[in-house]
Tab-separated table of C-alpha atoms and ligand atoms in Angstrom:
chain	number	residue	atom	x	y	z
O	19	MET	CA	114.417	138.978	84.108
O	20	ARG	CA	113.564	140.399	80.710
O	21	SER	CA	115.133	143.796	80.130
O	22	TYR	CA	113.183	146.730	78.775
O	23	PHE	CA	114.395	149.971	77.237
O	24	ILE	CA	112.137	153.036	77.459
O	25	ALA	CA	113.196	156.137	75.563
O	26	GLY	CA	111.726	159.633	75.419
O	27	ASN	CA	112.054	161.549	72.170
O	28	TRP	CA	111.422	165.200	72.982
O	29	LYS	CA	111.493	166.158	69.279
O	30	MET	CA	111.509	169.930	68.588
O	31	HIS	CA	110.163	170.909	72.003
O	32	LYS	CA	111.541	172.800	74.988
O	33	THR	CA	114.253	175.379	75.508
O	34	ALA	CA	117.467	174.422	77.274
O	35	ALA	CA	116.102	175.651	80.608
O	36	GLU	CA	112.791	173.783	80.170
O	37	SER	CA	114.664	170.631	79.189
O	38	ALA	CA	116.962	170.857	82.197
O	39	ALA	CA	113.944	171.286	84.480
O	40	LEU	CA	112.248	168.167	83.075
O	41	ALA	CA	115.496	166.178	83.262
O	42	SER	CA	115.908	167.186	86.869
O	43	GLU	CA	112.360	166.096	87.713
O	44	LEU	CA	112.885	162.768	85.920
O	45	ARG	CA	116.181	162.207	87.683
O	46	GLU	CA	114.405	162.472	90.989
O	47	LYS	CA	111.239	160.537	90.089
O	48	LEU	CA	112.985	157.730	88.206
O	49	ALA	CA	115.605	157.101	90.872
O	50	GLY	CA	114.100	153.718	91.792
O	51	CYS	CA	113.185	152.699	88.235
O	52	LYS	CA	114.648	149.362	87.200
O	53	GLU	CA	114.328	149.766	83.441
O	54	LYS	CA	116.894	151.191	81.061
O	55	VAL	CA	115.737	154.764	80.361
O	56	MET	CA	116.920	157.406	77.893
O	57	VAL	CA	115.813	160.928	77.054
O	58	ALA	CA	116.644	162.712	73.821
O	59	PRO	CA	116.325	166.500	74.064
O	60	ALA	CA	116.911	168.886	71.166
O	61	PHE	CA	120.582	169.474	70.236
O	62	THR	CA	120.456	172.919	71.822
O	63	ALA	CA	119.559	171.433	75.203
O	64	LEU	CA	122.017	168.505	75.256
O	65	SER	CA	124.686	170.353	77.156
O	66	GLU	CA	122.361	171.489	79.961
O	67	VAL	CA	120.588	168.149	80.233
O	68	SER	CA	123.921	166.337	80.272
O	69	LYS	CA	124.936	168.309	83.368
O	70	VAL	CA	121.637	167.527	85.087
O	71	LEU	CA	121.833	163.794	84.316
O	72	ALA	CA	125.533	163.335	85.154
O	73	GLY	CA	125.922	160.428	87.557
O	74	SER	CA	122.300	159.264	87.146
O	75	SER	CA	121.195	156.087	85.394
O	76	ILE	CA	119.186	157.987	82.760
O	77	LEU	CA	121.024	157.870	79.443
O	78	LEU	CA	121.417	160.963	77.307
O	79	GLY	CA	120.230	160.508	73.729
O	80	ALA	CA	120.345	162.591	70.558
O	81	GLN	CA	117.558	162.671	67.982
O	82	ASN	CA	119.781	162.560	64.909
O	83	MET	CA	123.346	163.153	63.764
O	84	GLY	CA	125.273	164.004	60.621
O	85	PRO	CA	126.715	161.273	58.387
O	86	GLU	CA	130.308	162.594	58.554
O	87	GLU	CA	132.760	163.067	61.407
O	88	GLN	CA	133.490	166.697	60.564
O	89	GLY	CA	133.955	169.120	57.688
O	90	ALA	CA	131.995	171.551	55.562
O	91	HIS	CA	128.466	170.360	56.430
O	92	THR	CA	126.452	173.429	57.329
O	93	GLY	CA	123.743	172.737	59.872
O	94	GLU	CA	124.877	169.218	60.766
O	95	VAL	CA	125.957	167.925	64.165
O	96	SER	CA	128.782	165.393	64.346
O	97	VAL	CA	129.083	162.186	66.325
O	98	LEU	CA	132.217	163.664	67.926
O	99	MET	CA	130.246	166.678	69.167
O	100	LEU	CA	127.534	164.432	70.598
O	101	LYS	CA	130.076	162.278	72.402
O	102	ASP	CA	131.744	165.388	73.745
O	103	LEU	CA	128.451	166.326	75.439
O	104	GLY	CA	127.978	162.932	77.027
O	105	VAL	CA	125.496	161.495	74.537
O	106	LYS	CA	125.355	157.683	74.724
O	107	VAL	CA	122.555	156.822	72.292
O	108	VAL	CA	121.420	158.273	68.983
O	109	ILE	CA	118.007	157.865	67.339
O	110	LEU	CA	118.445	157.287	63.607
O	111	GLY	CA	115.977	156.863	60.763
O	112	HIS	CA	113.014	158.369	62.595
O	113	SER	CA	110.034	158.544	60.240
O	114	GLU	CA	110.024	162.334	60.534
O	115	ARG	CA	113.609	162.302	59.174
O	116	ARG	CA	112.683	159.776	56.484
O	117	HIS	CA	109.509	161.483	55.303
O	118	THR	CA	109.946	165.206	55.981
O	119	TYR	CA	113.698	165.416	55.364
O	120	LEU	CA	113.831	162.608	52.800
O	121	GLU	CA	116.534	160.558	54.486
O	122	THR	CA	117.217	157.363	52.565
O	123	ASP	CA	118.118	153.930	53.922
O	124	GLU	CA	121.621	154.452	52.510
O	125	LEU	CA	122.116	157.724	54.396
O	126	ILE	CA	120.703	156.213	57.582
O	127	ASN	CA	123.034	153.218	57.233
O	128	LYS	CA	126.015	155.564	56.896
O	129	LYS	CA	124.998	157.234	60.159
O	130	VAL	CA	124.423	153.883	61.876
O	131	LEU	CA	127.926	152.689	60.957
O	132	LEU	CA	129.502	155.973	62.036
O	133	ALA	CA	127.708	156.025	65.389
O	134	LEU	CA	128.702	152.422	66.131
O	135	LYS	CA	132.299	153.102	65.081
O	136	HIS	CA	132.434	155.770	67.762
O	137	GLY	CA	130.770	153.656	70.428
O	138	LEU	CA	127.341	155.288	70.474
O	139	GLU	CA	124.307	153.046	70.877
O	140	VAL	CA	121.802	153.326	68.040
O	141	ILE	CA	118.016	153.248	68.049
O	142	LEU	CA	117.126	152.446	64.432
O	143	CYS	CA	113.521	153.434	63.689
O	144	VAL	CA	111.469	151.563	61.130
O	145	GLY	CA	107.801	151.661	60.221
O	146	GLU	CA	105.282	151.761	57.415
O	147	THR	CA	102.898	154.497	56.318
O	148	LEU	CA	99.155	153.888	56.193
O	149	GLU	CA	99.261	153.659	52.387
O	150	GLU	CA	102.036	151.070	52.535
O	151	ARG	CA	100.134	149.062	55.149
O	152	GLU	CA	96.896	149.193	53.169
O	153	ALA	CA	98.734	148.150	50.005
O	154	GLY	CA	99.972	145.019	51.817
O	155	ARG	CA	103.575	146.257	51.778
O	156	LEU	CA	104.216	146.374	55.536
O	157	GLU	CA	106.683	143.465	55.645
O	158	GLU	CA	108.535	144.548	52.528
O	159	VAL	CA	108.936	148.124	53.851
O	160	VAL	CA	109.952	147.234	57.397
O	161	GLY	CA	112.186	144.358	56.247
O	162	THR	CA	114.019	146.583	53.776
O	163	GLN	CA	114.480	149.337	56.362
O	164	ILE	CA	116.086	146.839	58.751
O	165	GLU	CA	118.256	145.133	56.132
O	166	LYS	CA	119.488	148.345	54.545
O	167	GLY	CA	119.761	150.222	57.827
O	168	LEU	CA	121.968	147.521	59.322
O	169	ALA	CA	123.971	146.724	56.165
O	170	SER	CA	127.614	145.957	57.089
O	171	VAL	CA	126.876	146.068	60.823
O	172	PRO	CA	128.788	143.086	62.249
O	173	ALA	CA	127.082	140.716	64.689
O	174	GLU	CA	129.346	141.771	67.564
O	175	LYS	CA	127.931	145.315	67.351
O	176	LEU	CA	124.301	144.188	67.634
O	177	PRO	CA	124.119	144.636	71.423
O	178	MET	CA	124.620	148.352	70.673
O	179	VAL	CA	121.541	148.439	68.435
O	180	THR	CA	117.866	148.741	69.358
O	181	ILE	CA	115.139	148.585	66.726
O	182	ALA	CA	112.131	150.878	67.229
O	183	TYR	CA	109.020	149.861	65.313
O	184	GLU	CA	106.979	153.012	64.848
O	185	PRO	CA	104.046	152.722	62.442
O	186	VAL	CA	103.953	156.171	60.860
O	187	TRP	CA	100.157	156.365	61.109
O	188	ALA	CA	100.339	155.919	64.885
O	189	ILE	CA	102.817	158.720	65.589
O	190	GLY	CA	101.259	161.721	67.288
O	191	THR	CA	97.785	160.675	66.158
O	192	GLY	CA	96.455	159.018	69.297
O	193	LYS	CA	96.011	155.837	67.209
O	194	THR	CA	98.025	152.908	68.492
O	195	ALA	CA	98.557	149.602	66.793
O	196	THR	CA	96.701	146.963	68.812
O	197	PRO	CA	99.121	145.090	71.062
O	198	GLU	CA	98.576	141.932	68.953
O	199	ASP	CA	99.184	143.790	65.727
O	200	ALA	CA	102.332	145.481	67.020
O	201	ASP	CA	103.601	142.197	68.425
O	202	ALA	CA	103.148	140.491	65.063
O	203	VAL	CA	105.263	143.159	63.359
O	204	HIS	CA	107.901	142.872	66.089
O	205	ALA	CA	107.953	139.107	65.501
O	206	TYR	CA	108.468	139.786	61.806
O	207	CYS	CA	111.346	142.184	62.621
O	208	ARG	CA	112.914	139.365	64.636
O	209	LYS	CA	112.518	137.029	61.668
O	210	VAL	CA	114.349	139.505	59.438
O	211	LEU	CA	117.083	139.866	62.064
O	212	ALA	CA	117.334	136.079	62.373
O	213	GLY	CA	117.899	135.871	58.619
O	214	MET	CA	120.741	138.363	58.943
O	215	TYR	CA	122.330	137.330	62.227
O	216	GLY	CA	120.823	134.006	63.333
O	217	GLU	CA	118.052	133.037	65.759
O	218	GLU	CA	120.015	133.594	68.939
O	219	ALA	CA	121.050	137.158	68.081
O	220	ALA	CA	117.515	137.975	66.913
O	221	ARG	CA	116.034	136.704	70.166
O	222	SER	CA	118.232	138.958	72.257
O	223	MET	CA	117.577	142.134	70.231
O	224	VAL	CA	115.597	144.823	72.023
O	225	ILE	CA	112.688	145.984	69.841
O	226	GLN	CA	110.800	149.040	71.075
O	227	TYR	CA	107.304	150.029	70.009
O	228	GLY	CA	106.584	153.694	69.293
O	229	GLY	CA	103.430	155.564	68.295
O	230	SER	CA	101.033	157.114	70.822
O	231	VAL	CA	102.408	155.176	73.791
O	232	LYS	CA	100.676	156.539	76.905
O	233	PRO	CA	100.528	155.553	80.580
O	234	ASP	CA	97.294	153.645	79.980
O	235	ASN	CA	98.544	151.425	77.128
O	236	ALA	CA	102.257	151.039	77.985
O	237	ALA	CA	101.989	147.983	80.227
O	238	THR	CA	99.760	146.076	77.800
O	239	LEU	CA	102.032	146.827	74.865
O	240	MET	CA	105.197	145.906	76.751
O	241	GLY	CA	103.500	142.798	78.119
O	242	MET	CA	103.528	141.316	74.615
O	243	PRO	CA	106.224	138.704	74.014
O	244	ASN	CA	108.108	140.594	71.310
O	245	ILE	CA	107.814	144.167	72.640
O	246	ASP	CA	110.842	145.095	74.734
O	247	GLY	CA	110.319	148.762	75.384
O	248	ALA	CA	108.897	151.985	74.057
O	249	LEU	CA	110.013	155.024	72.110
O	250	VAL	CA	107.759	157.752	73.452
O	251	GLY	CA	107.059	161.134	71.864
O	252	GLY	CA	104.283	163.330	73.256
O	253	ALA	CA	103.955	161.518	76.581
O	254	SER	CA	107.695	161.942	77.252
O	255	LEU	CA	107.344	165.721	77.523
O	256	LYS	CA	105.957	165.638	81.062
O	257	ALA	CA	107.183	163.680	84.074
O	258	ASP	CA	103.560	162.913	84.984
O	259	THR	CA	103.095	160.900	81.808
O	260	PHE	CA	106.645	159.606	81.196
O	261	VAL	CA	107.361	158.260	84.692
O	262	PRO	CA	104.443	155.773	84.702
O	263	ILE	CA	105.525	154.510	81.272
O	264	ALA	CA	109.166	154.083	82.320
O	265	CYS	CA	108.112	152.446	85.598
O	266	PHE	CA	105.314	150.357	84.093
O	267	ARG	CA	105.994	147.245	86.193
M	326	LIG	P1	104.142	159.938	69.872
M	326	LIG	O1	104.384	159.147	71.120
M	326	LIG	O2	103.911	161.386	70.110
M	326	LIG	O3	103.127	159.287	68.989
M	326	LIG	O4	105.543	159.887	69.050
M	326	LIG	C1	106.147	158.678	68.813
M	326	LIG	C2	107.489	158.933	68.240
M	326	LIG	O5	107.622	159.357	67.117
M	326	LIG	C3	108.658	158.681	69.099
M	326	LIG	O6	109.834	158.747	68.360
């Protein structure tokens, strides 16, 4: 059976206590869920959520991490600190990091390599802005983000990597790419991956869609041949909306 990966990105929402309460509710309500599921609370809530999720099948994710192991890097959080709290997956290259905090492909690649070196799974986010799409630059932008983001990542590490295609114009806007449109971009991502790693490796890559995924569009999106999961923002903040997405089939 095809495997899906559904991840909740809680972004800058919820205190530690609120996060623990949601994690506890998800632990209970997702007990029978057959998909791979991850939640990524804020850094400040990782410790509490880790305790709540211990022994469950829900993976603990982080939303970002610093590009160095340790040292004089005020405000950064290291891969070693994340691992220490039980984090298994890290989201890197989110468009909010790229556009608001001006993270470059080179910086993101440094983080990708560091996370993989320490055995963390990576969700590498890619996606075009509306201007880039309208200027006909979608493939160039997404292709470059994949190639540069995965530079020097050896083929044997690919099972640790998930790509999340998140069109920037669809994030938090209520606008979703049509399933056909999203699928076509996912197919293009696979083509780029095939050029880097070969057809076989590209076929087995998990590529999530993100951008206004809700209970009422999740099954249609994930029913498309190249869409293997979802990276969910707003709808991941409540069990009522995240559970039906995670258990969409
Ligand atoms: P929304 O689901 O709120 O559009 O956010 C998507 C996202 O950015 C997930 O990382």
